[in-house]
Amino acid sequence: MTRKLIAGNWKMNGSLDTNATLVGEMLAGVGTPACDVALCVPAPYLAQVQGLLAGSSAIELGAQDVSQHENGAFTGDVSATMLRDFGVRYVIVGHSERRQHQAENDVHVAIKVKRALAAGITPIVCVGETLREHEEGMTEFIVKRQLSAVIHLNGHCISEVVVAYEPVWAIGTGKTATPEQAQAVHAVLRAQIKAATDNADRVRILYGGSMNAANAASLLAQPDIDGGLIGGASLKAPDFLKIVAAAD
Ligand code: PEP
């Protein structure tokens, strides 16, 4: 069985002061977790959080996006090799907020995955349907389309990625997919990955979307839910640590 992964996504939150407090509380409470733990922080704070996490093997550093370009005249972009310079272990790719607000499409996401893998960083590839797509019964079609672009460009290297199923209607809304709903989609994704690699069982498929201290255990008990991508609850150390404790 793969070790579960609990990854926090701070989104565009934090400050030098609050980051130091939050990471301090997390390090003080995390102990020796039974799962992998990561914090995906805003790019300007990578150096700070790298420093705060130095000396701990319990929590790893993550980023929230990576450029689809290697280097050059791309003002504002951050390359995969730059992330690697700061000891970044994971990078979120294709989060629905970027697909929605930065017009990222499936091809951009697939290229970003390739860049991350080439730099030795594990991409956390987000897929998920909007509320309208959910209501129209298109969930399976949408998530398969999103993942197939990544598989198409990256081939058997898909075994090196982490996938996160994040129904858009559940992100930051307090509405969570039921464990059964989430498991059904995860099983579809697992089957799709199985068709692309012999190592599908080692690919971790996280659930994300209002996962919290109260609902984590029942979601994480599902056979194809291998961890969580946690937004709001990753900004409160006690809540995040309870989710980590539920992932054994
Ligand atoms: C996310 O941003 O990836 C997320 C899952 O957010 P939240 O947990 O706040 O729904």
Tab-separated table of C-alpha atoms and ligand atoms in Angstrom:
chain	number	residue	atom	x	y	z
A	1	MET	CA	0.000	0.000	0.000
A	2	THR	CA	1.280	3.480	-0.835
A	3	ARG	CA	1.899	5.963	1.928
A	4	LYS	CA	-0.831	8.559	1.923
A	5	LEU	CA	-0.052	12.212	1.213
A	6	ILE	CA	-1.650	15.190	2.927
A	7	ALA	CA	-0.741	18.399	1.113
A	8	GLY	CA	-1.768	21.848	2.275
A	9	ASN	CA	-2.515	24.521	-0.294
A	10	TRP	CA	-2.169	27.915	1.316
A	11	LYS	CA	-3.350	29.629	-1.895
A	12	MET	CA	-2.609	33.402	-1.814
A	13	ASN	CA	-2.529	33.657	1.964
A	14	GLY	CA	0.188	34.307	4.502
A	15	SER	CA	2.797	36.800	5.602
A	16	LEU	CA	6.299	36.448	7.016
A	17	ASP	CA	4.855	36.667	10.521
A	18	THR	CA	1.866	34.357	10.167
A	19	ASN	CA	3.886	31.780	8.177
A	20	ALA	CA	6.448	31.516	10.954
A	21	THR	CA	3.725	30.960	13.547
A	22	LEU	CA	1.777	28.467	11.432
A	23	VAL	CA	4.787	26.368	10.440
A	24	GLY	CA	6.071	26.477	14.020
A	25	GLU	CA	2.756	25.118	15.306
A	26	MET	CA	2.702	22.435	12.648
A	27	LEU	CA	6.242	21.291	13.371
A	28	ALA	CA	5.532	21.251	17.087
A	29	GLY	CA	2.477	19.033	16.641
A	30	VAL	CA	3.220	16.786	13.677
A	31	GLY	CA	5.439	14.236	15.443
A	32	THR	CA	6.316	11.297	13.188
A	33	PRO	CA	3.374	11.152	10.813
A	34	ALA	CA	2.177	7.912	9.276
A	35	CYS	CA	1.733	9.725	5.964
A	36	ASP	CA	3.730	12.132	3.811
A	37	VAL	CA	2.963	15.780	4.552
A	38	ALA	CA	3.621	18.835	2.391
A	39	LEU	CA	2.863	22.548	2.457
A	40	CYS	CA	2.375	24.253	-0.911
A	41	VAL	CA	3.137	27.897	-0.223
A	42	PRO	CA	3.079	31.093	-2.303
A	43	ALA	CA	6.279	31.479	-4.375
A	44	PRO	CA	7.644	34.532	-2.495
A	45	TYR	CA	7.655	32.525	0.723
A	46	LEU	CA	9.460	29.434	-0.587
A	47	ALA	CA	12.808	30.533	0.847
A	48	GLN	CA	11.295	31.407	4.204
A	49	VAL	CA	9.384	28.139	4.547
A	50	GLN	CA	12.348	26.144	3.252
A	51	GLY	CA	14.303	27.649	6.141
A	52	LEU	CA	11.539	26.971	8.662
A	53	LEU	CA	11.294	23.321	7.577
A	54	ALA	CA	15.057	22.746	7.502
A	55	GLY	CA	15.948	19.962	9.872
A	56	SER	CA	12.467	18.388	9.762
A	57	SER	CA	11.784	15.360	7.639
A	58	ALA	CA	8.103	15.309	8.651
A	59	ILE	CA	6.919	18.144	6.405
A	60	GLU	CA	8.090	18.779	2.841
A	61	LEU	CA	7.943	21.913	0.756
A	62	GLY	CA	5.583	22.423	-2.169
A	63	ALA	CA	4.742	25.175	-4.647
A	64	GLN	CA	1.407	26.119	-6.192
A	65	ASP	CA	2.317	26.485	-9.857
A	66	VAL	CA	5.199	26.131	-12.309
A	67	SER	CA	5.870	27.757	-15.657
A	68	GLN	CA	5.266	25.756	-18.788
A	69	HIS	CA	8.490	27.312	-20.131
A	70	GLU	CA	12.041	26.294	-19.320
A	71	ASN	CA	13.469	29.825	-18.997
A	72	GLY	CA	13.597	33.133	-20.869
A	73	ALA	CA	11.344	36.112	-21.534
A	74	PHE	CA	8.316	35.077	-19.471
A	75	THR	CA	7.891	37.896	-16.977
A	76	GLY	CA	6.410	36.749	-13.701
A	77	ASP	CA	6.786	33.030	-14.392
A	78	VAL	CA	8.685	30.724	-12.049
A	79	SER	CA	10.493	27.790	-13.667
A	80	ALA	CA	10.752	24.234	-12.402
A	81	THR	CA	14.524	24.562	-11.943
A	82	MET	CA	13.977	27.693	-9.823
A	83	LEU	CA	11.573	25.725	-7.630
A	84	ARG	CA	14.153	22.967	-7.348
A	85	ASP	CA	16.713	25.523	-6.129
A	86	PHE	CA	14.485	26.012	-3.070
A	87	GLY	CA	14.163	22.308	-2.312
A	88	VAL	CA	10.606	22.076	-3.622
A	89	ARG	CA	9.425	18.455	-3.597
A	90	TYR	CA	5.856	18.880	-4.925
A	91	VAL	CA	4.118	21.399	-7.165
A	92	ILE	CA	0.378	21.797	-7.696
A	93	VAL	CA	-0.448	21.906	-11.404
A	94	GLY	CA	-3.767	22.733	-13.021
A	95	HIS	CA	-5.615	23.845	-9.910
A	96	SER	CA	-9.162	24.826	-10.884
A	97	GLU	CA	-8.533	28.392	-9.713
A	98	ARG	CA	-5.759	28.675	-12.292
A	99	ARG	CA	-7.838	26.972	-14.971
A	100	GLN	CA	-10.625	29.471	-14.228
A	101	HIS	CA	-8.754	32.713	-13.555
A	102	GLN	CA	-5.547	32.258	-15.580
A	103	ALA	CA	-7.150	30.456	-18.533
A	104	GLU	CA	-4.969	27.388	-18.135
A	105	ASN	CA	-6.084	24.556	-20.383
A	106	ASP	CA	-5.368	20.835	-20.504
A	107	VAL	CA	-2.366	21.305	-22.806
A	108	HIS	CA	-0.739	23.920	-20.539
A	109	VAL	CA	-1.250	21.583	-17.603
A	110	ALA	CA	0.294	18.631	-19.441
A	111	ILE	CA	3.380	20.704	-20.360
A	112	LYS	CA	3.749	21.956	-16.784
A	113	VAL	CA	3.691	18.340	-15.583
A	114	LYS	CA	6.508	17.541	-18.008
A	115	ARG	CA	8.581	20.506	-16.777
A	116	ALA	CA	8.125	19.517	-13.152
A	117	LEU	CA	9.053	15.880	-13.791
A	118	ALA	CA	12.145	16.913	-15.762
A	119	ALA	CA	13.285	18.924	-12.720
A	120	GLY	CA	12.682	16.022	-10.354
A	121	ILE	CA	9.643	17.639	-8.734
A	122	THR	CA	6.458	15.637	-8.227
A	123	PRO	CA	3.472	17.370	-9.813
A	124	ILE	CA	0.122	17.218	-8.035
A	125	VAL	CA	-2.194	17.295	-11.031
A	126	CYS	CA	-5.657	18.651	-10.261
A	127	VAL	CA	-8.722	17.502	-12.146
A	128	GLY	CA	-12.378	18.133	-11.392
A	129	GLU	CA	-15.713	19.173	-12.759
A	130	THR	CA	-17.648	22.405	-12.217
A	131	LEU	CA	-21.052	22.469	-10.550
A	132	ARG	CA	-22.785	22.697	-13.922
A	133	GLU	CA	-20.808	19.762	-15.303
A	134	HIS	CA	-21.593	17.837	-12.129
A	135	GLU	CA	-25.313	18.523	-12.474
A	136	GLU	CA	-25.242	17.539	-16.127
A	137	GLY	CA	-23.685	14.172	-15.285
A	138	MET	CA	-20.413	14.996	-17.043
A	139	THR	CA	-18.021	14.336	-14.157
A	140	GLU	CA	-16.419	11.209	-15.597
A	141	PHE	CA	-16.053	12.717	-19.059
A	142	ILE	CA	-14.402	15.894	-17.710
A	143	VAL	CA	-11.893	14.297	-15.357
A	144	LYS	CA	-10.908	11.691	-17.957
A	145	ARG	CA	-10.397	14.390	-20.564
A	146	GLN	CA	-8.240	16.440	-18.188
A	147	LEU	CA	-6.101	13.469	-17.166
A	148	SER	CA	-5.802	12.059	-20.658
A	149	ALA	CA	-4.028	15.239	-21.850
A	150	VAL	CA	-1.427	14.670	-19.143
A	151	ILE	CA	-1.053	10.985	-20.014
A	152	HIS	CA	-0.856	11.759	-23.724
A	153	LEU	CA	2.167	14.048	-23.268
A	154	ASN	CA	3.877	12.223	-20.414
A	155	GLY	CA	3.226	8.560	-21.278
A	156	HIS	CA	4.301	5.988	-18.721
A	157	CYS	CA	5.810	8.821	-16.586
A	158	ILE	CA	2.259	9.213	-15.316
A	159	SER	CA	3.373	6.751	-12.643
A	160	GLU	CA	5.538	9.572	-11.197
A	161	VAL	CA	2.709	12.048	-10.617
A	162	VAL	CA	0.179	12.591	-7.863
A	163	VAL	CA	-3.385	13.171	-9.058
A	164	ALA	CA	-5.873	15.255	-7.075
A	165	TYR	CA	-9.589	14.925	-7.733
A	166	GLU	CA	-11.036	18.285	-6.767
A	167	PRO	CA	-14.676	18.819	-7.671
A	168	VAL	CA	-14.811	22.580	-8.298
A	169	TRP	CA	-18.177	22.824	-6.542
A	170	ALA	CA	-16.561	21.531	-3.352
A	171	ILE	CA	-13.538	23.848	-3.242
A	172	GLY	CA	-13.832	26.470	-0.530
A	173	THR	CA	-17.600	26.013	-0.384
A	174	GLY	CA	-17.964	23.760	2.644
A	175	LYS	CA	-19.738	21.231	0.382
A	176	THR	CA	-17.789	17.988	0.283
A	177	ALA	CA	-18.274	15.067	-2.066
A	178	THR	CA	-19.521	12.106	-0.071
A	179	PRO	CA	-16.920	9.386	0.439
A	180	GLU	CA	-18.881	7.210	-2.003
A	181	GLN	CA	-19.072	9.952	-4.652
A	182	ALA	CA	-15.356	10.651	-4.354
A	183	GLN	CA	-14.434	6.959	-4.382
A	184	ALA	CA	-16.432	6.397	-7.575
A	185	VAL	CA	-14.462	9.115	-9.389
A	186	HIS	CA	-11.158	7.927	-7.945
A	187	ALA	CA	-11.881	4.417	-9.245
A	188	VAL	CA	-12.448	5.851	-12.720
A	189	LEU	CA	-9.134	7.728	-12.536
A	190	ARG	CA	-7.322	4.638	-11.244
A	191	ALA	CA	-8.622	2.592	-14.170
A	192	GLN	CA	-7.478	5.286	-16.589
A	193	ILE	CA	-4.002	5.329	-15.060
A	194	LYS	CA	-3.895	1.512	-15.134
A	195	ALA	CA	-4.407	1.596	-18.868
A	196	ALA	CA	-1.306	3.814	-19.186
A	197	THR	CA	1.165	2.202	-16.783
A	198	ASP	CA	1.828	-1.057	-14.979
A	199	ASN	CA	2.563	1.004	-11.850
A	200	ALA	CA	-0.881	2.527	-11.379
A	201	ASP	CA	-1.153	1.279	-7.819
A	202	ARG	CA	1.694	3.494	-6.690
A	203	VAL	CA	0.056	6.644	-8.095
A	204	ARG	CA	-1.537	8.534	-5.241
A	205	ILE	CA	-4.954	9.975	-5.985
A	206	LEU	CA	-5.829	12.692	-3.474
A	207	TYR	CA	-9.256	14.110	-2.765
A	208	GLY	CA	-9.604	17.880	-2.386
A	209	GLY	CA	-12.635	20.039	-1.724
A	210	SER	CA	-13.567	21.184	1.783
A	211	MET	CA	-11.761	18.277	3.414
A	212	ASN	CA	-11.581	19.069	7.125
A	213	ALA	CA	-10.902	17.556	10.522
A	214	ALA	CA	-14.461	16.193	10.748
A	215	ASN	CA	-14.794	14.510	7.351
A	216	ALA	CA	-11.196	13.456	6.629
A	217	ALA	CA	-11.307	10.001	8.195
A	218	SER	CA	-14.330	8.795	6.220
A	219	LEU	CA	-12.919	10.091	2.928
A	220	LEU	CA	-9.461	8.661	3.602
A	221	ALA	CA	-10.965	5.252	4.430
A	222	GLN	CA	-12.005	4.764	0.798
A	223	PRO	CA	-9.824	2.273	-1.088
A	224	ASP	CA	-8.781	4.653	-3.874
A	225	ILE	CA	-8.398	7.825	-1.806
A	226	ASP	CA	-4.694	8.082	-1.055
A	227	GLY	CA	-4.617	11.409	0.698
A	228	GLY	CA	-5.929	14.934	0.573
A	229	LEU	CA	-5.234	18.342	-0.922
A	230	ILE	CA	-6.311	20.753	1.768
A	231	GLY	CA	-7.054	24.442	1.221
A	232	GLY	CA	-8.774	26.354	4.024
A	233	ALA	CA	-8.013	23.822	6.744
A	234	SER	CA	-4.270	24.031	6.005
A	235	LEU	CA	-4.241	27.574	7.382
A	236	LYS	CA	-5.084	26.352	10.887
A	237	ALA	CA	-2.478	24.080	12.433
A	238	PRO	CA	-4.839	22.121	14.742
A	239	ASP	CA	-7.241	21.343	11.875
A	240	PHE	CA	-4.481	20.390	9.460
A	241	LEU	CA	-2.787	18.183	12.043
A	242	LYS	CA	-6.058	16.353	12.718
A	243	ILE	CA	-6.309	15.550	9.006
A	244	VAL	CA	-2.702	14.344	9.028
A	245	ALA	CA	-3.510	12.118	12.015
A	246	ALA	CA	-6.479	10.655	10.149
A	247	ALA	CA	-4.245	9.545	7.274
A	248	ASP	CA	-2.585	6.393	8.487
B	1	PEP	C1	-7.894	23.543	-2.694
B	1	PEP	O1	-7.717	24.742	-2.818
B	1	PEP	O2	-7.208	22.751	-3.334
B	1	PEP	C2	-8.936	23.095	-1.767
B	1	PEP	C3	-9.232	21.829	-1.734
B	1	PEP	O3	-9.533	24.066	-0.997
B	1	PEP	P1	-10.555	23.822	0.244
B	1	PEP	O4	-9.977	22.698	1.068
B	1	PEP	O5	-10.583	25.118	0.951
B	1	PEP	O6	-11.861	23.444	-0.358
